[in-house]
Amino acid sequence: MKKRFQKKSIVFKLESRKGKHHQNSQNQEMGSNSLLPLSDFIQLPVIDFSDQTLTPGTSKWDKVKADVRKALEDYGCFEALFPKVSYELDKSVFEAIEELFGLPIQAKERNVSPKPYHGYLSRDLYESLGIDDANLAERVNDFTQQLWPDHGNKRISETMHGVSDKLAELDVMVRRMILESFGIEKYIDEHLDSTNYLFRMMKYTPPPPHDGADTKLGLPCHTDKNIMTILHQYQIEGLEIQTKDEKWFKVKPSQHFSFIVMVGDSMCAFLNGRLSSTYHRVLMTAKKTRYTTALFSTPKTGVIIDSAEELIDEEHPRVFKPFEFNDYRDFYNTEDGYAAQSTLHAFCAL
Ligand SMILES: O=C(O)CCC(=O)C(=O)O
Ligand SMILES: [Fe+2]
């Protein structure tokens, strides 16, 4: 019998984490006072996806594919320019998010889901709302219907579906490029069919001025558990990533058509560890409310994540046992999963 989602453990998860990758853990409690170091900005590789003729088999595609592979090897993430999310759409998303988080708490709490991290979460400075299967119009309608049970909200549904649908196109391109670059394109259809999309909206309230802390943890250090994440920060900085030499850097807030694309643990496992997921966190230094969105490509229930056999050889022995994503997510919700330095290694390393 699988363990069920418990809200209590989610709240716990949003607190501090321990381990090598969680240095400063004594300072990482949500809401703990400062002492958190101020990081410099990093310029991640910028990769342009604006060319409408960017299709598999073209030389342009191969060039972008090589850039994606290099950036992900070096950082586990990159900045994508993707103007298919137009200025107007981006603005509508921002306005919709402000409106959604401005709803009474009772309304936001109706955003429930049987899946962990998919519904409304709130902890200290952090709040988030989630839309499962956000690239499907009827599922986005279900979400607005949860918040406005009488009549839903057609405008917000169309906006959130619109942006998720566009970002899903970017996700598909990036995943196709990754698989091709490892010579395992034969898995593409199966791989794409085995995932769905969660769109999450986040709000971070700035620490109160009388608090005495310049910097507060908005979200503790973690890797994303899913396949790939496409993140967008609305103007206010806060996202930090950890580089291979374990230094923390701030990532510049996105322009309206710029997104941070990150490798998640499930992609790392599928590739037998050939790309690593990025450790990241949110530090609130600004005095303004910070809004972000993320589209997570996530393995569907029941899908087994197993490393591609082509990526296992003498030089690259198998690193992870095959696993079911829900079991992995459940493990992340336990004390052992919580305490682990790397959830993936603790759960399924051989
Ligand atoms: O809001 C952010 O900048 C990061 C959010 C994040 O890392 C997550 O939701 O997994
Ligand atoms: Fe994350």
mmCIF file of C-alpha atoms and ligand atoms in Angstrom:
data_model
loop_
_atom_site.group_PDB
_atom_site.id
_atom_site.type_symbol
_atom_site.label_atom_id
_atom_site.label_comp_id
_atom_site.label_asym_id
_atom_site.label_seq_id
_atom_site.Cartn_x
_atom_site.Cartn_y
_atom_site.Cartn_z
ATOM 1 C CA MET A 1 0.000 0.000 0.000
ATOM 2 C CA LYS A 2 1.367 3.367 -0.943
ATOM 3 C CA LYS A 3 1.620 6.086 1.658
ATOM 4 C CA ARG A 4 -0.839 8.875 1.197
ATOM 5 C CA PHE A 5 -0.032 12.526 1.010
ATOM 6 C CA GLN A 6 0.047 14.197 4.393
ATOM 7 C CA LYS A 7 -0.119 17.937 4.551
ATOM 8 C CA LYS A 8 1.905 17.925 7.774
ATOM 9 C CA SER A 9 4.941 16.456 6.074
ATOM 10 C CA ILE A 10 4.777 19.022 3.291
ATOM 11 C CA VAL A 11 4.989 21.800 5.826
ATOM 12 C CA PHE A 12 7.961 20.014 7.345
ATOM 13 C CA LYS A 13 9.611 19.734 3.915
ATOM 14 C CA LEU A 14 9.596 23.438 3.496
ATOM 15 C CA GLU A 15 11.821 23.792 6.516
ATOM 16 C CA SER A 16 15.574 23.393 6.706
ATOM 17 C CA ARG A 17 17.524 20.584 5.085
ATOM 18 C CA LYS A 18 20.796 19.088 6.201
ATOM 19 C CA GLY A 19 23.925 17.856 4.491
ATOM 20 C CA LYS A 20 26.795 18.859 2.297
ATOM 21 C CA HIS A 21 24.571 20.541 -0.200
ATOM 22 C CA HIS A 22 22.634 22.185 2.534
ATOM 23 C CA GLN A 23 25.416 24.134 4.142
ATOM 24 C CA ASN A 24 24.143 27.013 6.224
ATOM 25 C CA SER A 25 21.421 24.643 7.278
ATOM 26 C CA GLN A 26 21.407 26.257 10.693
ATOM 27 C CA ASN A 27 20.281 29.380 8.868
ATOM 28 C CA GLN A 28 17.948 27.727 6.444
ATOM 29 C CA GLU A 29 14.863 27.524 8.623
ATOM 30 C CA MET A 30 12.076 29.353 6.916
ATOM 31 C CA GLY A 31 11.849 32.606 8.757
ATOM 32 C CA SER A 32 15.132 32.322 10.659
ATOM 33 C CA ASN A 33 17.097 35.509 11.044
ATOM 34 C CA SER A 34 19.848 36.549 8.675
ATOM 35 C CA LEU A 35 23.511 35.403 8.614
ATOM 36 C CA LEU A 36 22.745 34.085 5.165
ATOM 37 C CA PRO A 37 25.558 35.194 2.870
ATOM 38 C CA LEU A 38 24.884 37.595 0.035
ATOM 39 C CA SER A 39 25.626 35.885 -3.262
ATOM 40 C CA ASP A 40 26.861 37.405 -6.512
ATOM 41 C CA PHE A 41 24.862 37.204 -9.715
ATOM 42 C CA ILE A 42 25.765 34.510 -12.227
ATOM 43 C CA GLN A 43 25.249 34.835 -15.950
ATOM 44 C CA LEU A 44 23.917 31.464 -17.020
ATOM 45 C CA PRO A 45 24.349 30.445 -20.670
ATOM 46 C CA VAL A 46 21.588 32.106 -22.708
ATOM 47 C CA ILE A 47 20.053 29.936 -25.439
ATOM 48 C CA ASP A 48 17.775 31.428 -28.060
ATOM 49 C CA PHE A 49 14.651 29.450 -29.006
ATOM 50 C CA SER A 50 13.013 32.298 -30.915
ATOM 51 C CA ASP A 51 13.711 30.985 -34.412
ATOM 52 C CA GLN A 52 10.403 29.698 -35.839
ATOM 53 C CA THR A 53 12.345 27.347 -38.123
ATOM 54 C CA LEU A 54 14.028 25.601 -35.195
ATOM 55 C CA THR A 55 13.034 22.037 -36.114
ATOM 56 C CA PRO A 56 14.737 18.669 -35.681
ATOM 57 C CA GLY A 57 17.144 17.772 -38.463
ATOM 58 C CA THR A 58 18.205 21.335 -39.272
ATOM 59 C CA SER A 59 21.708 22.690 -38.668
ATOM 60 C CA LYS A 60 20.239 25.417 -36.454
ATOM 61 C CA TRP A 61 18.640 22.701 -34.306
ATOM 62 C CA ASP A 62 21.933 20.826 -33.984
ATOM 63 C CA LYS A 63 23.731 24.001 -32.921
ATOM 64 C CA VAL A 64 21.127 24.803 -30.239
ATOM 65 C CA LYS A 65 21.156 21.155 -29.159
ATOM 66 C CA ALA A 66 24.944 21.292 -28.612
ATOM 67 C CA ASP A 67 24.530 24.500 -26.581
ATOM 68 C CA VAL A 68 21.780 22.909 -24.453
ATOM 69 C CA ARG A 69 23.918 19.850 -23.740
ATOM 70 C CA LYS A 70 26.974 21.934 -22.815
ATOM 71 C CA ALA A 71 24.993 24.297 -20.550
ATOM 72 C CA LEU A 72 23.297 21.397 -18.767
ATOM 73 C CA GLU A 73 26.605 19.599 -18.270
ATOM 74 C CA ASP A 74 28.180 22.741 -16.856
ATOM 75 C CA TYR A 75 25.297 24.088 -14.730
ATOM 76 C CA GLY A 76 22.302 21.732 -14.875
ATOM 77 C CA CYS A 77 20.346 24.744 -16.123
ATOM 78 C CA PHE A 78 20.352 27.621 -18.626
ATOM 79 C CA GLU A 79 18.377 30.685 -19.594
ATOM 80 C CA ALA A 80 16.062 30.173 -22.564
ATOM 81 C CA LEU A 81 14.795 33.039 -24.709
ATOM 82 C CA PHE A 82 11.327 32.021 -25.807
ATOM 83 C CA PRO A 83 9.269 34.900 -27.227
ATOM 84 C CA LYS A 84 6.352 32.601 -28.065
ATOM 85 C CA VAL A 85 5.312 33.683 -24.579
ATOM 86 C CA SER A 86 4.499 37.199 -25.745
ATOM 87 C CA TYR A 87 4.773 40.361 -23.705
ATOM 88 C CA GLU A 88 0.956 40.553 -23.488
ATOM 89 C CA LEU A 89 0.628 36.943 -22.343
ATOM 90 C CA ASP A 90 3.354 37.380 -19.752
ATOM 91 C CA LYS A 91 1.649 40.520 -18.423
ATOM 92 C CA SER A 92 -1.721 38.733 -18.246
ATOM 93 C CA VAL A 93 -0.119 35.861 -16.314
ATOM 94 C CA PHE A 94 1.386 38.291 -13.828
ATOM 95 C CA GLU A 95 -1.947 40.075 -13.340
ATOM 96 C CA ALA A 96 -3.739 36.751 -12.967
ATOM 97 C CA ILE A 97 -1.268 35.599 -10.308
ATOM 98 C CA GLU A 98 -1.692 38.787 -8.301
ATOM 99 C CA GLU A 99 -5.457 38.315 -8.501
ATOM 100 C CA LEU A 100 -5.264 34.640 -7.491
ATOM 101 C CA PHE A 101 -3.056 35.232 -4.453
ATOM 102 C CA GLY A 102 -5.240 38.198 -3.493
ATOM 103 C CA LEU A 103 -8.217 35.856 -3.000
ATOM 104 C CA PRO A 104 -9.292 35.030 0.565
ATOM 105 C CA ILE A 105 -7.370 32.174 2.135
ATOM 106 C CA GLN A 106 -10.540 30.020 2.202
ATOM 107 C CA ALA A 107 -10.739 30.248 -1.598
ATOM 108 C CA LYS A 108 -7.053 29.422 -2.108
ATOM 109 C CA GLU A 109 -7.376 26.439 0.238
ATOM 110 C CA ARG A 110 -9.930 24.951 -2.131
ATOM 111 C CA ASN A 111 -7.019 24.338 -4.533
ATOM 112 C CA VAL A 112 -6.515 20.767 -3.283
ATOM 113 C CA SER A 113 -4.974 17.783 -5.014
ATOM 114 C CA PRO A 114 -4.402 14.146 -4.069
ATOM 115 C CA LYS A 115 -0.817 14.602 -5.299
ATOM 116 C CA PRO A 116 1.754 16.187 -2.960
ATOM 117 C CA TYR A 117 2.917 19.697 -3.937
ATOM 118 C CA HIS A 118 0.105 20.033 -6.462
ATOM 119 C CA GLY A 119 -2.370 22.097 -4.452
ATOM 120 C CA TYR A 120 -2.246 25.220 -2.308
ATOM 121 C CA LEU A 121 0.726 25.418 0.090
ATOM 122 C CA SER A 122 1.516 28.151 2.566
ATOM 123 C CA ARG A 123 4.433 28.504 4.931
ATOM 124 C CA ASP A 124 5.918 31.663 6.381
ATOM 125 C CA LEU A 125 6.970 33.864 3.431
ATOM 126 C CA TYR A 126 5.951 31.261 0.841
ATOM 127 C CA GLU A 127 2.607 30.480 -0.802
ATOM 128 C CA SER A 128 1.886 28.468 -3.920
ATOM 129 C CA LEU A 129 -1.036 27.356 -6.061
ATOM 130 C CA GLY A 130 -0.897 24.474 -8.520
ATOM 131 C CA ILE A 131 -2.639 23.398 -11.734
ATOM 132 C CA ASP A 132 -2.183 19.755 -12.678
ATOM 133 C CA ASP A 133 -2.283 18.925 -16.421
ATOM 134 C CA ALA A 134 -2.037 22.648 -17.069
ATOM 135 C CA ASN A 135 -1.625 22.152 -20.804
ATOM 136 C CA LEU A 136 -5.180 20.732 -20.951
ATOM 137 C CA ALA A 137 -7.874 23.448 -21.105
ATOM 138 C CA GLU A 138 -10.477 21.438 -19.170
ATOM 139 C CA ARG A 139 -8.087 20.805 -16.277
ATOM 140 C CA VAL A 140 -7.259 24.509 -16.039
ATOM 141 C CA ASN A 141 -11.018 25.178 -15.957
ATOM 142 C CA ASP A 142 -11.263 22.701 -13.055
ATOM 143 C CA PHE A 143 -8.680 24.817 -11.235
ATOM 144 C CA THR A 144 -10.520 28.127 -11.641
ATOM 145 C CA GLN A 145 -13.729 26.309 -10.755
ATOM 146 C CA GLN A 146 -12.088 25.276 -7.439
ATOM 147 C CA LEU A 147 -11.376 28.911 -6.647
ATOM 148 C CA TRP A 148 -14.616 30.390 -8.039
ATOM 149 C CA PRO A 149 -17.081 27.491 -7.563
ATOM 150 C CA ASP A 150 -20.024 29.431 -9.022
ATOM 151 C CA HIS A 151 -18.713 30.313 -12.448
ATOM 152 C CA GLY A 152 -14.953 29.610 -12.676
ATOM 153 C CA ASN A 153 -12.889 32.309 -14.376
ATOM 154 C CA LYS A 154 -12.677 32.066 -18.155
ATOM 155 C CA ARG A 155 -10.095 34.863 -18.529
ATOM 156 C CA ILE A 156 -7.681 33.351 -16.006
ATOM 157 C CA SER A 157 -8.248 29.832 -17.358
ATOM 158 C CA GLU A 158 -7.342 30.941 -20.872
ATOM 159 C CA THR A 159 -4.272 32.822 -19.664
ATOM 160 C CA MET A 160 -2.890 29.957 -17.570
ATOM 161 C CA HIS A 161 -3.673 27.380 -20.213
ATOM 162 C CA GLY A 162 -2.087 29.630 -22.867
ATOM 163 C CA VAL A 163 1.200 30.038 -21.048
ATOM 164 C CA SER A 164 1.404 26.369 -19.995
ATOM 165 C CA ASP A 165 0.731 25.221 -23.530
ATOM 166 C CA LYS A 166 3.510 27.430 -24.927
ATOM 167 C CA LEU A 167 5.995 26.437 -22.233
ATOM 168 C CA ALA A 168 5.186 22.769 -22.813
ATOM 169 C CA GLU A 169 6.429 23.328 -26.404
ATOM 170 C CA LEU A 170 9.734 24.579 -25.013
ATOM 171 C CA ASP A 171 9.920 21.614 -22.636
ATOM 172 C CA VAL A 172 9.380 19.187 -25.523
ATOM 173 C CA MET A 173 12.089 20.842 -27.632
ATOM 174 C CA VAL A 174 14.605 20.752 -24.793
ATOM 175 C CA ARG A 175 13.871 17.124 -23.885
ATOM 176 C CA ARG A 176 14.082 16.092 -27.535
ATOM 177 C CA MET A 177 17.452 17.806 -27.803
ATOM 178 C CA ILE A 178 18.729 16.143 -24.635
ATOM 179 C CA LEU A 179 17.736 12.645 -25.775
ATOM 180 C CA GLU A 180 19.138 13.213 -29.260
ATOM 181 C CA SER A 181 22.385 14.516 -27.834
ATOM 182 C CA PHE A 182 22.832 11.248 -25.931
ATOM 183 C CA GLY A 183 21.899 9.190 -28.999
ATOM 184 C CA ILE A 184 18.739 7.812 -27.367
ATOM 185 C CA GLU A 185 16.144 9.498 -29.574
ATOM 186 C CA LYS A 186 14.388 6.150 -30.016
ATOM 187 C CA TYR A 187 12.855 6.759 -26.549
ATOM 188 C CA ILE A 188 11.466 10.207 -27.354
ATOM 189 C CA ASP A 189 7.820 9.297 -28.005
ATOM 190 C CA GLU A 190 7.639 6.936 -25.024
ATOM 191 C CA HIS A 191 9.420 9.506 -22.860
ATOM 192 C CA LEU A 192 7.123 12.381 -23.827
ATOM 193 C CA ASP A 193 4.012 10.197 -23.417
ATOM 194 C CA SER A 194 5.047 9.218 -19.910
ATOM 195 C CA THR A 195 4.829 12.725 -18.422
ATOM 196 C CA ASN A 196 2.311 15.427 -17.658
ATOM 197 C CA TYR A 197 2.630 19.088 -16.712
ATOM 198 C CA LEU A 198 2.170 20.801 -13.379
ATOM 199 C CA PHE A 199 2.059 24.606 -13.498
ATOM 200 C CA ARG A 200 2.805 26.230 -10.155
ATOM 201 C CA MET A 201 2.504 29.862 -9.145
ATOM 202 C CA MET A 202 4.541 31.113 -6.189
ATOM 203 C CA LYS A 203 4.283 34.192 -4.009
ATOM 204 C CA TYR A 204 7.025 35.235 -1.554
ATOM 205 C CA THR A 205 6.158 37.953 0.922
ATOM 206 C CA PRO A 206 9.119 40.158 1.902
ATOM 207 C CA PRO A 207 10.307 39.849 5.509
ATOM 208 C CA PRO A 208 8.735 42.506 7.737
ATOM 209 C CA PRO A 209 11.002 45.599 8.109
ATOM 210 C CA HIS A 210 11.154 45.404 11.940
ATOM 211 C CA ASP A 211 12.515 41.895 11.691
ATOM 212 C CA GLY A 212 16.182 42.957 11.566
ATOM 213 C CA ALA A 213 17.084 40.451 8.863
ATOM 214 C CA ASP A 214 18.315 41.603 5.470
ATOM 215 C CA THR A 215 17.942 38.222 3.872
ATOM 216 C CA LYS A 216 15.444 35.475 4.518
ATOM 217 C CA LEU A 217 15.061 32.033 3.137
ATOM 218 C CA GLY A 218 12.024 31.840 0.866
ATOM 219 C CA LEU A 219 12.570 28.214 -0.143
ATOM 220 C CA PRO A 220 15.301 25.904 1.191
ATOM 221 C CA CYS A 221 17.954 24.258 -0.930
ATOM 222 C CA HIS A 222 16.569 21.411 -3.034
ATOM 223 C CA THR A 223 16.666 19.726 -6.393
ATOM 224 C CA ASP A 224 13.415 19.343 -8.297
ATOM 225 C CA LYS A 225 12.196 15.762 -8.289
ATOM 226 C CA ASN A 226 10.501 15.832 -11.693
ATOM 227 C CA ILE A 227 11.947 15.667 -15.228
ATOM 228 C CA MET A 228 12.540 19.318 -16.240
ATOM 229 C CA THR A 229 11.468 22.651 -14.745
ATOM 230 C CA ILE A 230 10.896 25.918 -16.615
ATOM 231 C CA LEU A 231 10.971 28.794 -14.158
ATOM 232 C CA HIS A 232 10.078 32.458 -14.556
ATOM 233 C CA GLN A 233 10.823 35.150 -11.982
ATOM 234 C CA TYR A 234 8.694 38.268 -12.253
ATOM 235 C CA GLN A 235 11.192 41.141 -11.870
ATOM 236 C CA ILE A 236 12.175 40.484 -8.270
ATOM 237 C CA GLU A 237 15.362 38.491 -7.677
ATOM 238 C CA GLY A 238 15.573 35.594 -5.247
ATOM 239 C CA LEU A 239 16.442 32.412 -7.120
ATOM 240 C CA GLU A 240 19.924 31.091 -6.363
ATOM 241 C CA ILE A 241 21.650 28.091 -7.885
ATOM 242 C CA GLN A 242 24.598 26.111 -6.632
ATOM 243 C CA THR A 243 27.459 25.552 -9.061
ATOM 244 C CA LYS A 244 29.562 22.356 -9.223
ATOM 245 C CA ASP A 245 32.124 23.885 -6.856
ATOM 246 C CA GLU A 246 29.278 24.353 -4.331
ATOM 247 C CA LYS A 247 29.118 28.129 -4.532
ATOM 248 C CA TRP A 248 25.784 29.919 -4.494
ATOM 249 C CA PHE A 249 24.881 32.510 -7.123
ATOM 250 C CA LYS A 250 21.823 34.669 -7.697
ATOM 251 C CA VAL A 251 20.076 34.277 -11.028
ATOM 252 C CA LYS A 252 18.921 37.516 -12.658
ATOM 253 C CA PRO A 253 15.169 37.996 -12.809
ATOM 254 C CA SER A 254 13.850 36.997 -16.186
ATOM 255 C CA GLN A 255 12.899 39.361 -18.991
ATOM 256 C CA HIS A 256 9.344 38.777 -20.072
ATOM 257 C CA PHE A 257 10.306 36.074 -22.575
ATOM 258 C CA SER A 258 13.231 34.562 -20.691
ATOM 259 C CA PHE A 259 12.998 31.374 -18.630
ATOM 260 C CA ILE A 260 15.343 29.271 -16.506
ATOM 261 C CA VAL A 261 15.307 25.639 -17.669
ATOM 262 C CA MET A 262 16.519 23.132 -15.068
ATOM 263 C CA VAL A 263 17.224 19.398 -14.956
ATOM 264 C CA GLY A 264 15.223 17.495 -12.328
ATOM 265 C CA ASP A 265 16.107 14.261 -10.521
ATOM 266 C CA SER A 266 13.949 12.073 -12.776
ATOM 267 C CA MET A 267 15.830 13.210 -15.880
ATOM 268 C CA CYS A 268 19.111 12.694 -14.035
ATOM 269 C CA ALA A 269 18.117 9.091 -13.222
ATOM 270 C CA PHE A 270 16.865 8.399 -16.752
ATOM 271 C CA LEU A 271 20.249 9.555 -18.093
ATOM 272 C CA ASN A 272 22.129 7.362 -15.580
ATOM 273 C CA GLY A 273 23.472 10.476 -13.886
ATOM 274 C CA ARG A 274 25.023 11.909 -17.077
ATOM 275 C CA LEU A 275 23.307 15.240 -16.315
ATOM 276 C CA SER A 276 22.835 16.344 -12.719
ATOM 277 C CA SER A 277 19.853 18.143 -11.277
ATOM 278 C CA THR A 278 20.563 21.644 -10.001
ATOM 279 C CA TYR A 279 20.532 22.509 -6.308
ATOM 280 C CA HIS A 280 18.645 25.759 -5.901
ATOM 281 C CA ARG A 281 16.915 27.872 -3.254
ATOM 282 C CA VAL A 282 15.164 31.196 -2.850
ATOM 283 C CA LEU A 283 16.585 33.995 -0.731
ATOM 284 C CA MET A 284 14.440 37.036 -0.208
ATOM 285 C CA THR A 285 16.631 40.110 -0.202
ATOM 286 C CA ALA A 286 14.246 42.520 -1.911
ATOM 287 C CA LYS A 287 11.633 44.393 0.068
ATOM 288 C CA LYS A 288 8.973 43.657 -2.543
ATOM 289 C CA THR A 289 6.563 40.776 -2.981
ATOM 290 C CA ARG A 290 8.074 38.261 -5.351
ATOM 291 C CA TYR A 291 6.034 36.197 -7.816
ATOM 292 C CA THR A 292 7.326 33.286 -9.871
ATOM 293 C CA THR A 293 5.867 30.530 -12.021
ATOM 294 C CA ALA A 294 7.180 27.103 -12.924
ATOM 295 C CA LEU A 295 6.115 24.451 -15.388
ATOM 296 C CA PHE A 296 7.211 21.019 -14.188
ATOM 297 C CA SER A 297 7.250 18.063 -16.572
ATOM 298 C CA THR A 298 6.490 15.196 -14.209
ATOM 299 C CA PRO A 299 6.334 11.401 -14.672
ATOM 300 C CA LYS A 300 2.757 10.109 -14.778
ATOM 301 C CA THR A 301 1.546 7.842 -11.992
ATOM 302 C CA GLY A 302 2.777 4.279 -12.487
ATOM 303 C CA VAL A 303 5.636 5.170 -14.825
ATOM 304 C CA ILE A 304 8.910 3.456 -13.937
ATOM 305 C CA ILE A 305 11.979 5.619 -14.286
ATOM 306 C CA ASP A 306 14.784 3.427 -15.493
ATOM 307 C CA SER A 307 18.118 4.519 -16.930
ATOM 308 C CA ALA A 308 18.419 4.070 -20.692
ATOM 309 C CA GLU A 309 20.474 0.920 -21.274
ATOM 310 C CA GLU A 310 22.500 2.738 -23.976
ATOM 311 C CA LEU A 311 23.879 4.998 -21.236
ATOM 312 C CA ILE A 312 25.081 2.113 -19.082
ATOM 313 C CA ASP A 313 28.477 0.628 -19.884
ATOM 314 C CA GLU A 314 31.827 -0.157 -18.266
ATOM 315 C CA GLU A 315 32.786 3.470 -18.219
ATOM 316 C CA HIS A 316 29.349 4.477 -16.904
ATOM 317 C CA PRO A 317 28.043 1.724 -14.592
ATOM 318 C CA ARG A 318 24.399 1.905 -13.566
ATOM 319 C CA VAL A 319 23.989 4.422 -10.744
ATOM 320 C CA PHE A 320 20.282 4.146 -9.832
ATOM 321 C CA LYS A 321 17.768 1.359 -9.377
ATOM 322 C CA PRO A 322 14.574 1.764 -11.431
ATOM 323 C CA PHE A 323 11.816 3.470 -9.418
ATOM 324 C CA GLU A 324 8.237 4.648 -9.594
ATOM 325 C CA PHE A 325 7.970 8.410 -9.337
ATOM 326 C CA ASN A 326 5.226 8.420 -6.683
ATOM 327 C CA ASP A 327 7.343 6.167 -4.455
ATOM 328 C CA TYR A 328 10.212 8.596 -4.899
ATOM 329 C CA ARG A 329 8.034 11.573 -4.022
ATOM 330 C CA ASP A 330 6.669 9.694 -1.000
ATOM 331 C CA PHE A 331 10.230 9.026 0.146
ATOM 332 C CA TYR A 332 10.984 12.746 -0.145
ATOM 333 C CA ASN A 333 8.139 13.232 2.323
ATOM 334 C CA THR A 334 9.728 11.019 4.992
ATOM 335 C CA GLU A 335 12.281 12.000 7.610
ATOM 336 C CA ASP A 336 15.017 9.992 5.849
ATOM 337 C CA GLY A 337 14.209 11.613 2.539
ATOM 338 C CA TYR A 338 14.153 14.960 4.225
ATOM 339 C CA ALA A 339 17.499 14.499 5.926
ATOM 340 C CA ALA A 340 19.243 13.124 2.836
ATOM 341 C CA GLN A 341 21.951 15.150 1.202
ATOM 342 C CA SER A 342 20.788 13.833 -2.174
ATOM 343 C CA THR A 343 17.250 12.434 -2.160
ATOM 344 C CA LEU A 344 17.949 10.524 -5.359
ATOM 345 C CA HIS A 345 21.060 8.797 -4.058
ATOM 346 C CA ALA A 346 19.439 8.023 -0.702
ATOM 347 C CA PHE A 347 16.410 6.516 -2.438
ATOM 348 C CA CYS A 348 17.794 4.504 -5.292
ATOM 349 C CA ALA A 349 21.577 4.537 -5.580
ATOM 350 C CA LEU A 350 23.003 1.054 -6.038
HETATM 351 O O1 LIG B 1 10.328 30.531 -6.946
HETATM 352 C C1 LIG B 1 11.463 30.212 -7.291
HETATM 353 O O2 LIG B 1 12.288 31.022 -7.733
HETATM 354 C C2 LIG B 1 11.897 28.767 -7.187
HETATM 355 C C3 LIG B 1 10.772 27.796 -6.979
HETATM 356 C C4 LIG B 1 11.247 26.389 -6.899
HETATM 357 O O3 LIG B 1 12.405 26.107 -6.846
HETATM 358 C C5 LIG B 1 10.277 25.274 -6.902
HETATM 359 O O4 LIG B 1 9.067 25.527 -6.838
HETATM 360 O O5 LIG B 1 10.700 24.106 -6.957
HETATM 361 FE FE FE B 2 12.674 24.007 -7.280
#
